[in-house]
Structure formats: C-alpha cells, structure tokens
Coordinates of N, CA and C in Angstrom, one line a residue:
X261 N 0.9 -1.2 0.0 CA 0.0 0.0 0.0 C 0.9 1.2 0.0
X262 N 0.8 2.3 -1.0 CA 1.5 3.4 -0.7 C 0.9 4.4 0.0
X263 N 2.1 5.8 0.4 CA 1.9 6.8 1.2 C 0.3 7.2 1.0
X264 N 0.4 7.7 -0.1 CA -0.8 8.0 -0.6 C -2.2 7.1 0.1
X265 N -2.1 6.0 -0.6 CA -3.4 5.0 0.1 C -3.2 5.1 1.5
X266 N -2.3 5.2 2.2 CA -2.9 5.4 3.7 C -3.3 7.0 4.4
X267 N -2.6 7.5 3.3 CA -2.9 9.0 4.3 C -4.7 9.1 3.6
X268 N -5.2 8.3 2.5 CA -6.6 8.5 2.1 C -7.3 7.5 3.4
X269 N -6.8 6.3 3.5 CA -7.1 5.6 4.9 C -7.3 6.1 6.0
X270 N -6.4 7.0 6.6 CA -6.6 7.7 7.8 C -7.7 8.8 7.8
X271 N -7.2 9.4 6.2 CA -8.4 10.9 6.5 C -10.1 10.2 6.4
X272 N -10.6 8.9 5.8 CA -11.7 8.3 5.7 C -11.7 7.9 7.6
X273 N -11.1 7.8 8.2 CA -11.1 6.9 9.7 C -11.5 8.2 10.3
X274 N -10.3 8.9 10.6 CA -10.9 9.8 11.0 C -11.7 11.0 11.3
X275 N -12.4 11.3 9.7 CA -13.4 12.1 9.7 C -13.8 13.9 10.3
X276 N -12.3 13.8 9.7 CA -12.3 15.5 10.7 C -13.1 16.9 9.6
X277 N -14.7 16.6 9.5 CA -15.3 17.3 8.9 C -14.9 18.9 8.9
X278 N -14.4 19.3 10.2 CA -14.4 20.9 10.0 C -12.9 21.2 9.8
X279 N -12.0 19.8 9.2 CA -10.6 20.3 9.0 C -9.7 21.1 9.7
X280 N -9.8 20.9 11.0 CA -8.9 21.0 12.1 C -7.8 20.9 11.7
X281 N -7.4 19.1 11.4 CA -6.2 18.3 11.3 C -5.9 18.9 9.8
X282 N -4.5 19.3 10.1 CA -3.3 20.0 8.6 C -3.0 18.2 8.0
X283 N -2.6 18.5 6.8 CA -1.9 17.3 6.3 C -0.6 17.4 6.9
X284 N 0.3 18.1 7.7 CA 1.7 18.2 8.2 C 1.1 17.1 9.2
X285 N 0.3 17.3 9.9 CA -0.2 16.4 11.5 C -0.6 15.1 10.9
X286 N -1.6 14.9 10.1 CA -2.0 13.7 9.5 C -0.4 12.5 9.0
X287 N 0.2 13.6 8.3 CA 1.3 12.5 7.9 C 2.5 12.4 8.9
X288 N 2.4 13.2 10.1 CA 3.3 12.9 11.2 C 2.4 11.6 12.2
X289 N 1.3 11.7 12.4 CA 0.8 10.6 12.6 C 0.6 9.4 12.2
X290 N 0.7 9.5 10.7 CA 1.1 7.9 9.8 C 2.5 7.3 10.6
X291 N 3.5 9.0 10.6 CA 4.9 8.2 11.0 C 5.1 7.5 12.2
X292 N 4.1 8.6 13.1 CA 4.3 7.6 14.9 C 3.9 6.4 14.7
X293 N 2.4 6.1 13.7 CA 2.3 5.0 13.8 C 2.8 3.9 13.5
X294 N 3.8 4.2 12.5 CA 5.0 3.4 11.6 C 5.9 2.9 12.5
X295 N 6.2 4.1 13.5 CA 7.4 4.1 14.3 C 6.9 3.2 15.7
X296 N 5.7 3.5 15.8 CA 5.3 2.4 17.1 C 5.3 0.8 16.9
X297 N 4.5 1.0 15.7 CA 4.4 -0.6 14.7 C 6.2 -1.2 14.8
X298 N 6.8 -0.6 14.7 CA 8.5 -1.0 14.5 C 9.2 -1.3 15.8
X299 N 8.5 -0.7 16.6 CA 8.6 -1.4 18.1 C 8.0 -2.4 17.9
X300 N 6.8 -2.9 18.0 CA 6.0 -4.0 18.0 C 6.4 -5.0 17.2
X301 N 6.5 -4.8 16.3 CA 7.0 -6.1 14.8 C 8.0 -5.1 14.6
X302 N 9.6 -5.6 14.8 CA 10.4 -4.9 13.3 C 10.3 -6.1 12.8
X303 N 11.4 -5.3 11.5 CA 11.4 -5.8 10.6 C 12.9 -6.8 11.1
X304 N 12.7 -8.1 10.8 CA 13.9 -9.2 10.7 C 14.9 -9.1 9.3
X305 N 16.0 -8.5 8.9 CA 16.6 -8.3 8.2 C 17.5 -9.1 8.3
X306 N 18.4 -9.7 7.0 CA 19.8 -10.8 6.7 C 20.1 -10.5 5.7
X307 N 21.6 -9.8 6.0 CA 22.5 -8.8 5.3 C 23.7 -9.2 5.1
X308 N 24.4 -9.7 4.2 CA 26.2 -10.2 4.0 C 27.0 -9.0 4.4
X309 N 28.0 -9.3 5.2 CA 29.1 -8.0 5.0 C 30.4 -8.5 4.9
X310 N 30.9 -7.7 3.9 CA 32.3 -7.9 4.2 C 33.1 -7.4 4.9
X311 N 34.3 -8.4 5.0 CA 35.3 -7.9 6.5 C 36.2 -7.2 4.9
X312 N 37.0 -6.0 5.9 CA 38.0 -5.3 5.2 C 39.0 -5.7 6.0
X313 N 38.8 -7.0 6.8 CA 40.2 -7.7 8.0 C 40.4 -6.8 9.2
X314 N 40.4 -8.3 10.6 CA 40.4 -8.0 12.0 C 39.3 -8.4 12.5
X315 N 39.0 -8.3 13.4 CA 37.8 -8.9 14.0 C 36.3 -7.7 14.0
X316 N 36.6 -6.3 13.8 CA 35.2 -5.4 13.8 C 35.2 -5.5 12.1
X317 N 33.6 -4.9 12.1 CA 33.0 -4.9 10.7 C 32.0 -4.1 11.2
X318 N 31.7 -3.4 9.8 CA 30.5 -2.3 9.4 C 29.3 -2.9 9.8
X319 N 28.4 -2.5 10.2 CA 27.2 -2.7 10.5 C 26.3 -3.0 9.4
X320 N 25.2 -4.0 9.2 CA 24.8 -4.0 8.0 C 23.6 -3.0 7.5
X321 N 23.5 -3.1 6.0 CA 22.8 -1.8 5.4 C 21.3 -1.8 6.1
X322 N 21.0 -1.0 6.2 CA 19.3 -1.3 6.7 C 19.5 -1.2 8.3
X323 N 20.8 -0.8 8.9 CA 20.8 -1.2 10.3 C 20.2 0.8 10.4
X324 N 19.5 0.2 11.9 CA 18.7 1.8 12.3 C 19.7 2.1 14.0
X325 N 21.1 2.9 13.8 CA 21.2 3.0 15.0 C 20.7 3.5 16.3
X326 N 20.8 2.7 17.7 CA 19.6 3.3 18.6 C 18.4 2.4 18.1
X327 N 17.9 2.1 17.4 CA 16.9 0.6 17.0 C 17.0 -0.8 17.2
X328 N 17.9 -0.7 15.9 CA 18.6 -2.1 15.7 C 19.0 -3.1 16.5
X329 N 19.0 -4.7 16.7 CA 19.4 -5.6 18.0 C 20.0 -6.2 16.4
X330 N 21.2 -6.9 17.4 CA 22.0 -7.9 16.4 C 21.1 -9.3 16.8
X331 N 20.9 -9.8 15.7 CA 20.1 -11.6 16.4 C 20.8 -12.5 16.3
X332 N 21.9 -12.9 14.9 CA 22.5 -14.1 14.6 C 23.2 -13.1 14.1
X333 N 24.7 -13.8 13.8 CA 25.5 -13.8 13.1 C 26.1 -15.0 12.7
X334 N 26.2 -15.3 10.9 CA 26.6 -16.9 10.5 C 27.8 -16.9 10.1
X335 N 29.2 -17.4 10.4 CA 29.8 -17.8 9.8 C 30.7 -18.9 10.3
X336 N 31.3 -19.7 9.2 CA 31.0 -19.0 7.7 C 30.1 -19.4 7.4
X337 N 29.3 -18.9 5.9 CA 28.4 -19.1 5.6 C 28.3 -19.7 4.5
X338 N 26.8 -20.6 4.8 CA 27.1 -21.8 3.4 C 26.7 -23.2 4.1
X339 N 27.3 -23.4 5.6 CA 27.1 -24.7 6.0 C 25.7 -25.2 6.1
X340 N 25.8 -26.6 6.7 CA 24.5 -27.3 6.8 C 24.8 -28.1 7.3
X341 N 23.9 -28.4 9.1 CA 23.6 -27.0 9.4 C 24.7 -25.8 9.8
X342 N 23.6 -24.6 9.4 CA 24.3 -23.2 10.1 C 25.5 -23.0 10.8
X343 N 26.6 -22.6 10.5 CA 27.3 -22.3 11.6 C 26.9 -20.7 12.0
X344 N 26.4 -21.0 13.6 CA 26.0 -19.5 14.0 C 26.6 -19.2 15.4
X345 N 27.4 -18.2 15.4 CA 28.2 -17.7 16.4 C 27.4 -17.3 18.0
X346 N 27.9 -17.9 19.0 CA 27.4 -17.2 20.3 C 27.2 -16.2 20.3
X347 N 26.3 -15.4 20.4 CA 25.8 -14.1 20.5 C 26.5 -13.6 21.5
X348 N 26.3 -14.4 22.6 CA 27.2 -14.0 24.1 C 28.2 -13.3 23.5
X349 N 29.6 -13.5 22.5 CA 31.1 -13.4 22.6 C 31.4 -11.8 20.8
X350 N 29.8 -12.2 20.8 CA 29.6 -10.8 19.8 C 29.1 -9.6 20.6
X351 N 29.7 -8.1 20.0 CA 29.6 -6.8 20.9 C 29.5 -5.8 20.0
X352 N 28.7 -4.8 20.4 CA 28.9 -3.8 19.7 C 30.1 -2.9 19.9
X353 N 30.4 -2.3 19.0 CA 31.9 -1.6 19.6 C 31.4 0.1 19.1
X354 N 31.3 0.7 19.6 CA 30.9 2.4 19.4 C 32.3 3.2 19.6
X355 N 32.3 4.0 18.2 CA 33.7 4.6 18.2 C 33.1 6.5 17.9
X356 N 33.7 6.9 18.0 CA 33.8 8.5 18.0 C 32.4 9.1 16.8
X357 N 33.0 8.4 15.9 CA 32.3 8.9 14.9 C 31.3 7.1 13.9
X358 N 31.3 6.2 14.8 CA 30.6 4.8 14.1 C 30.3 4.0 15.0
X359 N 29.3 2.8 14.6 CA 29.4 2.0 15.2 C 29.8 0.8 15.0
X360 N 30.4 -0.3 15.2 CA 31.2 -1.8 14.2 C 30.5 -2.9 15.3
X361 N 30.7 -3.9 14.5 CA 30.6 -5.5 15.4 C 31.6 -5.7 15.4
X362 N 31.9 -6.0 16.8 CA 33.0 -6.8 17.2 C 32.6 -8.8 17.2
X363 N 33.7 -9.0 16.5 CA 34.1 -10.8 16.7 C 34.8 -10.8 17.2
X364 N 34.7 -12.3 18.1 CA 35.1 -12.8 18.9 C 36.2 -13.4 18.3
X365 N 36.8 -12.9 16.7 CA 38.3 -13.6 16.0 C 38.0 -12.8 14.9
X366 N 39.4 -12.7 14.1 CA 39.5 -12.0 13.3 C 39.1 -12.5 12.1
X367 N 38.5 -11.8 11.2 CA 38.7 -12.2 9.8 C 39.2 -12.0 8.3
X368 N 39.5 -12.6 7.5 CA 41.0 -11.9 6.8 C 39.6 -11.0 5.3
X369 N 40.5 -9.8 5.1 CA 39.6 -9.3 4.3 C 39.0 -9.8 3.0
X370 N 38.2 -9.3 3.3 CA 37.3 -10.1 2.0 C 36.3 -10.8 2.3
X371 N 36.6 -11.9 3.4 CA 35.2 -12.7 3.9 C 34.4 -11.9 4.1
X372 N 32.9 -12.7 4.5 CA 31.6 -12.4 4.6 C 31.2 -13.1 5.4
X373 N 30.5 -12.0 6.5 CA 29.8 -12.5 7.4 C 28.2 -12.3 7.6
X374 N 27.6 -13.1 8.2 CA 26.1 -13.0 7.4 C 25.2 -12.3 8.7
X375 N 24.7 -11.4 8.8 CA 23.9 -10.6 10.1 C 22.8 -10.6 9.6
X376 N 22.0 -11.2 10.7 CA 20.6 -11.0 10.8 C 20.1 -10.1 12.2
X377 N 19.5 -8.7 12.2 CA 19.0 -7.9 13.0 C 17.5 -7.2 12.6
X378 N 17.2 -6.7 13.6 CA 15.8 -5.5 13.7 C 15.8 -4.6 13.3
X379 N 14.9 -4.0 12.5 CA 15.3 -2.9 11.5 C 13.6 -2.5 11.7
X380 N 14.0 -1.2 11.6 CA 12.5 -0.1 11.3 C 11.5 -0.2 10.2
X381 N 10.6 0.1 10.1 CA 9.6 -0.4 8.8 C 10.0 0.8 8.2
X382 N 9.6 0.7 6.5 CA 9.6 1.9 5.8 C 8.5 2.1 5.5
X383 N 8.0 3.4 5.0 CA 6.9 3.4 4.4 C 7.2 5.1 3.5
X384 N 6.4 5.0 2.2 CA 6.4 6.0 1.7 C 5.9 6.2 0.3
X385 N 6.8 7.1 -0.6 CA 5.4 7.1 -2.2 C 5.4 6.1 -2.9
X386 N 6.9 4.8 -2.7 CA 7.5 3.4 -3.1 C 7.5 2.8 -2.3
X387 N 7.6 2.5 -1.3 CA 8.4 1.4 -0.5 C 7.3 1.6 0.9
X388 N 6.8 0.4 1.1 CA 5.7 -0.1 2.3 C 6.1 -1.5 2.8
X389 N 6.9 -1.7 3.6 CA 7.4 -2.4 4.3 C 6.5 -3.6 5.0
X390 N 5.1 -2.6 5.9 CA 4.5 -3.3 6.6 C 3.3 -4.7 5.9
X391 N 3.3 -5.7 7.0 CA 2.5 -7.0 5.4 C 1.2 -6.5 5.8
X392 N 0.7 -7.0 4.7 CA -0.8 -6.8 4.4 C -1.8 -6.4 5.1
X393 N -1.7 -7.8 6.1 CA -2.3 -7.8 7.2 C -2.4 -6.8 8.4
X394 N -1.3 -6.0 8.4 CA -0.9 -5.4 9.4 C -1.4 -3.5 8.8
X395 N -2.0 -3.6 7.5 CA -2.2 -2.1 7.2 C -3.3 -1.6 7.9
X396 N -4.3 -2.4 7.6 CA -5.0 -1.7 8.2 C -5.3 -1.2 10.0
X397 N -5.0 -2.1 10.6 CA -4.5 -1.7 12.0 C -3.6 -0.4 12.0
X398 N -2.2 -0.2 11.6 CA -1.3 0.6 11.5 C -2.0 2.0 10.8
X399 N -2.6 2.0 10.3 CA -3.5 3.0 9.7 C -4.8 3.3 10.7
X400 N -5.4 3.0 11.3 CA -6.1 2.6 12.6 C -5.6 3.5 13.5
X401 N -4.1 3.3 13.9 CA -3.3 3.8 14.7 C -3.2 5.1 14.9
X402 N -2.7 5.6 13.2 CA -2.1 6.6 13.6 C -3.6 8.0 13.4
X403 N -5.0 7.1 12.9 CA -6.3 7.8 13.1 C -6.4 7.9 14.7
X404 N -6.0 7.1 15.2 CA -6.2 7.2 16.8 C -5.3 8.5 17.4
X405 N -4.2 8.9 16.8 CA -3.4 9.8 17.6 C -4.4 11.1 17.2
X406 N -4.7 10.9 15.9 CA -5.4 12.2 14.9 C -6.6 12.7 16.3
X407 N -7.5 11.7 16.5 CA -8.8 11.7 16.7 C -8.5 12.1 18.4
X408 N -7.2 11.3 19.1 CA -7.0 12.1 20.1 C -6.9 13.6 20.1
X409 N -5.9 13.8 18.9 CA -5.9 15.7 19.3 C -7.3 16.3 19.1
X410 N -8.1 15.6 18.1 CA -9.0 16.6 18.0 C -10.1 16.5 19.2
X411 N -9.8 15.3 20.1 CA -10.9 15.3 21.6 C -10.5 16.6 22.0
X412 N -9.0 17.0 22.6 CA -8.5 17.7 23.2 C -8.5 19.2 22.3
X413 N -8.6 19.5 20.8 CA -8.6 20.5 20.5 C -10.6 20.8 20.7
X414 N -11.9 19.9 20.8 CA -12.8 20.5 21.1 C -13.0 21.0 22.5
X415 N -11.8 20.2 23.4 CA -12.2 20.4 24.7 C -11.6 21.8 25.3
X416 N -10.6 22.0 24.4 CA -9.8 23.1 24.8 C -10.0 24.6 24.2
X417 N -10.7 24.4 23.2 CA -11.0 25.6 22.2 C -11.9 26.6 23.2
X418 N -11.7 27.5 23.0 CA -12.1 28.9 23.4 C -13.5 28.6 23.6
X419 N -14.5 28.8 24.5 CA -15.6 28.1 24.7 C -16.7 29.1 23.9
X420 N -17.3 28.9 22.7 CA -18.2 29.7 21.9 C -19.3 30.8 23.2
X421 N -20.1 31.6 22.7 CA -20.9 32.3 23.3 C -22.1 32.2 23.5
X422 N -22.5 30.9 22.2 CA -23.5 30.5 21.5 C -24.0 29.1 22.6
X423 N -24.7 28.9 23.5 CA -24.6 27.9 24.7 C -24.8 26.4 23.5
X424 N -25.7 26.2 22.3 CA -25.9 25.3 21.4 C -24.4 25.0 21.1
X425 N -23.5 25.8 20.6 CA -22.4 25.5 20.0 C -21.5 24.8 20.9
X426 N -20.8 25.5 22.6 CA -20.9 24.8 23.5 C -21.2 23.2 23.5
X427 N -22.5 23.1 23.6 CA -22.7 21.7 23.9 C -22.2 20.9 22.5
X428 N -22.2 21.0 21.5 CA -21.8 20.9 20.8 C -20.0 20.4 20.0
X429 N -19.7 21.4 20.6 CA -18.1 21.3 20.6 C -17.9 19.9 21.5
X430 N -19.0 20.3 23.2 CA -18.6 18.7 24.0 C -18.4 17.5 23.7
X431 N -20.1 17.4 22.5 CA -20.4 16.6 22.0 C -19.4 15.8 20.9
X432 N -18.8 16.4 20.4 CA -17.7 16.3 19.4 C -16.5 15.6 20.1
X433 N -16.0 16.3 21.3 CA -14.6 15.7 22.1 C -15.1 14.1 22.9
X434 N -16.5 14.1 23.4 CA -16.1 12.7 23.6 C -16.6 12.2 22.4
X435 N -16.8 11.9 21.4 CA -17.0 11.4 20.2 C -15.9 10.8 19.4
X436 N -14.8 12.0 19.3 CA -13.4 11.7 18.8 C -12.8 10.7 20.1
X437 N -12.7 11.4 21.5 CA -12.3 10.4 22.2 C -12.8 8.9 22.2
X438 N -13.7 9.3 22.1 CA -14.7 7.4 21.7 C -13.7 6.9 20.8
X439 N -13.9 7.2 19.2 CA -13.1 7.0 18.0 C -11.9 6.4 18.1
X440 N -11.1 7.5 18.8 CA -9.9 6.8 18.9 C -9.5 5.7 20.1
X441 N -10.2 5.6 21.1 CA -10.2 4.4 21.8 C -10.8 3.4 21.0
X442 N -11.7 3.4 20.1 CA -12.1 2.5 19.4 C -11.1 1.7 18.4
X443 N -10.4 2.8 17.9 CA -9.4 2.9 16.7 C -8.0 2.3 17.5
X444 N -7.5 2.6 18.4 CA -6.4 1.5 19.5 C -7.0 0.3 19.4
X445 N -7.9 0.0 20.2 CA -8.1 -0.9 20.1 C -8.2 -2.0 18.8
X446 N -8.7 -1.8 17.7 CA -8.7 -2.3 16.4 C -6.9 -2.9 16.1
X447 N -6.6 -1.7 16.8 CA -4.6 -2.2 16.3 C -3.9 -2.9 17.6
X448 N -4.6 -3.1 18.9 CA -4.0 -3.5 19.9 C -4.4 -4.9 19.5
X449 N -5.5 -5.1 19.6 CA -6.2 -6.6 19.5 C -6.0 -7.7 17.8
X450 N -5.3 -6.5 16.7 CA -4.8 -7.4 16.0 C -3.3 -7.7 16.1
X451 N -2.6 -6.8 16.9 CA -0.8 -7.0 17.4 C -1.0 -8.1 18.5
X452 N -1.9 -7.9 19.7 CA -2.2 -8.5 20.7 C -0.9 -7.5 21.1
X453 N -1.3 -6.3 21.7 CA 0.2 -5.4 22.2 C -1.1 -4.8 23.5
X454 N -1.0 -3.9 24.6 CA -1.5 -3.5 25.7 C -1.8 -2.0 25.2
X455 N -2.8 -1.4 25.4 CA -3.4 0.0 24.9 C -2.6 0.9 25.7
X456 N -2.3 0.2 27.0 CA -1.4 1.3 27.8 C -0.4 1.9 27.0
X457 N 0.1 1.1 26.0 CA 1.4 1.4 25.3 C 1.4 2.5 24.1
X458 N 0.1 2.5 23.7 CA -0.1 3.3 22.7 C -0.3 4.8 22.5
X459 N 0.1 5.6 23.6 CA 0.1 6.4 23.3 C 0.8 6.8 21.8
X460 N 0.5 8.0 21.9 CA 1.1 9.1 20.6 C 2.6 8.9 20.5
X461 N 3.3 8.7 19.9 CA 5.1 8.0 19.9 C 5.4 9.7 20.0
X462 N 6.8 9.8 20.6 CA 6.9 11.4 20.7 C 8.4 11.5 20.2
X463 N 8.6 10.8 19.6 CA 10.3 10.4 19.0 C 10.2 11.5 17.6
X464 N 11.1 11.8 17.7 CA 11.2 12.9 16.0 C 11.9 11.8 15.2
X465 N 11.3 12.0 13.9 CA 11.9 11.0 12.8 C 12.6 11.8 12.4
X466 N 13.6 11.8 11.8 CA 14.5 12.6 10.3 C 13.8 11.9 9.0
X467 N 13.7 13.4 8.3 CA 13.0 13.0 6.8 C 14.4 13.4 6.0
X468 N 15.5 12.5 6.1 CA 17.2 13.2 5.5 C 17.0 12.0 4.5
X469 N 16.3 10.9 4.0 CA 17.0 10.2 2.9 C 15.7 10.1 2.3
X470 N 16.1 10.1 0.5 CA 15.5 10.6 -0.4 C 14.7 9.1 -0.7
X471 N 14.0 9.0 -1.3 CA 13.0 8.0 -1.8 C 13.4 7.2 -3.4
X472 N 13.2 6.1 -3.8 CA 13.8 6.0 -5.5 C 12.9 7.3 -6.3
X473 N 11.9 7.7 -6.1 CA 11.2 9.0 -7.2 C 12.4 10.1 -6.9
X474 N 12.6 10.3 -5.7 CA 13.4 11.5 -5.3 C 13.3 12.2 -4.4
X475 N 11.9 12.1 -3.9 CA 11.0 12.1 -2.3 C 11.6 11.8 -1.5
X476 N 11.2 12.5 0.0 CA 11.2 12.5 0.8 C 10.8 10.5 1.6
X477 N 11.6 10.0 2.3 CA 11.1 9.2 3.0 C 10.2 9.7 4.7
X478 N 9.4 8.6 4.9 CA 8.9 8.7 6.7 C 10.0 8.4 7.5
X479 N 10.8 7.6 7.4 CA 12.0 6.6 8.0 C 13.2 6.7 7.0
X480 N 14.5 6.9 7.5 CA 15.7 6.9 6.5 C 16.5 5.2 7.5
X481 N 17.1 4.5 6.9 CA 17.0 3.5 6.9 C 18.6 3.1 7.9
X482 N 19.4 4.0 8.2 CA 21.1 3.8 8.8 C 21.2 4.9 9.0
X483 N 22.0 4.9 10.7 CA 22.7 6.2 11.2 C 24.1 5.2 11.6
X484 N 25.1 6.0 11.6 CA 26.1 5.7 12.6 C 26.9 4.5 11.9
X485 N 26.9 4.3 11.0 CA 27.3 3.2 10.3 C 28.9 3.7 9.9

C-alpha cells in the first residue's frame, strides 16, 4: 500500500469534517504509527558484509542506529547445518564517529559475514514495508493519535458564546475520544500489544533520505554506520 493510500485511509477513519487536522499532522501521525508498529513487529533483516580484516566490521545496510538488535551472526556461511556464532562473545563496539561489530576472532579481508537484526519499517510514495495484514491496524493507529488531538482541540477551544455551540463542541470531544479508543483498540487486538502502550510516539523522525522518485522518506533507513 503506498503513502498516498494510507494517508486517504486515515483521512476516511478519521473524519475530521471541520478540517482541524493540517496534512503536516495527518502524515506525522502515519509516522508515529509506523514508528510504534517497529517497536511492536520490526522488521527481521539478513545482510552479508564484508570484512576489510580484523575482528570489527561495518554494520549491515538497513541497520537503524539506537533501534537495531544484532540476532544471529553466521559464519561462515554456506554450511549445513548453520554455523552460527554465540551471541554472548559478539559486541557492539561504538567509536567516535561509528558504530562496528565486534568478533570474537578475526577475519582476513574479504570474507563475509552473514547478520541478521531488527530494523525499522519503511513506508512512503514506493516502499511499504508493513505485510498486508498489518495495514490496516497501523493506519487505525495513527487515526487514533489524529482523533486524540482533536478530543482535546474541542475540549480546549475557546468556549463559543452560542450555549448550542458549546454543547456541541462537548459533543464532538467525547466522540473523537470514543473514535480513537475505538481505533487503539482495532490495532491493539490485532498486534495482541497493551493499549497502555499506545500512546502518541513522541520520538522525532529525520525526513534526511530521499525516496527511488526522489522524495522524501517517513523513516531513513542507517545512522552511525
């Protein structure tokens, strides 16, 4: 499903007739929801790297620093069964300006070591990461953060003069608050994840890497590598 199809997903969920909600807010709430969903499910990535020799190596492509968990590492690779290294005797090694995996032995350059880790979902005007099954929840989601602000933008709005309008406005905030409790739930109960958890994600994404069109991504995919 592309950007597009969900941000029409969200604006159909959530129903913000008097146009409150900017599209800047609508497509920052696709991202929390992207970004919460990536806690919940990442994504399982298996990546080859080569050693340039010694026991650290580059992190693999797709790795999200601050995200990412190392799960396996195989080498070498090829056997049957797997040769797969103790995780225990593998380390992250953080240097000034990167981050490397450390082995527990060196390797002479050139080889390939095979990493499998957790990586962030993508989403955007190409690339939609999340499976099938999981859109429309995730779309769900981030109508839930939408439908939250707007409880709180009828509850909080300057109170009309008009006592009809008043009741009104009330009528609207628990309505949306309804909505989006409704709308959590829809994405809690198909993750099986705890509603406590769902708040609004309050993490800032960087929109720094470009898309194959030339666009903007929600998620850039490696820091610190």
């Amino acid at each position: 499903m592309t950007l597009a199809a969900y941000q029409t997903l969200v604006n159909d969920l959530v129903r913000d007739r008097d146009g409150v909600i900017s599209t800047m807010q609508r497509d920052q709430a696709i991202a929390d929801a992207v970004a919460r969903y990536s806690a919940d499910r990442p994504r399982l990535l298996v990546v080859d790297v080569d050693s340039a020799g010694g026991r650290r190596t580059d992190t693999p492509e797709g790795w999200f620093d601050g995200f990412s968990t190392l799960r396996d590492a195989e080498f070498p690779i090829g056997d049957v069964p797997a040769t797969m290294l103790l995780m225990g005797n593998v380390r992250m090694y953080r240097g000034p300006s990167s981050v490397q995996i450390e082995l527990p032995f060196s390797l002479t350059a050139g080889e390939s070591i095979r990493y499998t880790f957790t990586a962030q979902h993508l989403l955007d005007e190409s690339d939609d990461t999340v499976p099938d099954a999981h859109r429309p929840p995730v779309a769900a989601l981030a109508a839930a953060f939408l439908c939250d602000q707007l409880a709180n933008y009828y509850t909080t709005e300057s109170a009309p003069t008009i006592t009809a309008d008043t009741v009104d406005h009330a009528d609207k905030s628990r309505k949306f608050a309804s909505r989006a409790k409704e709308l959590r739930l829809q994405y809690a109960n198909t993750l099986g994840v705890n509603t406590t958890r769902l708040a609004p994600a309050a993490a800032i994404v960087d929109l720094d890497r470009n898309a194959s069109d030339g666009g903007g991504r929600i998620f850039h995919p490696r820091r610190g590598a």
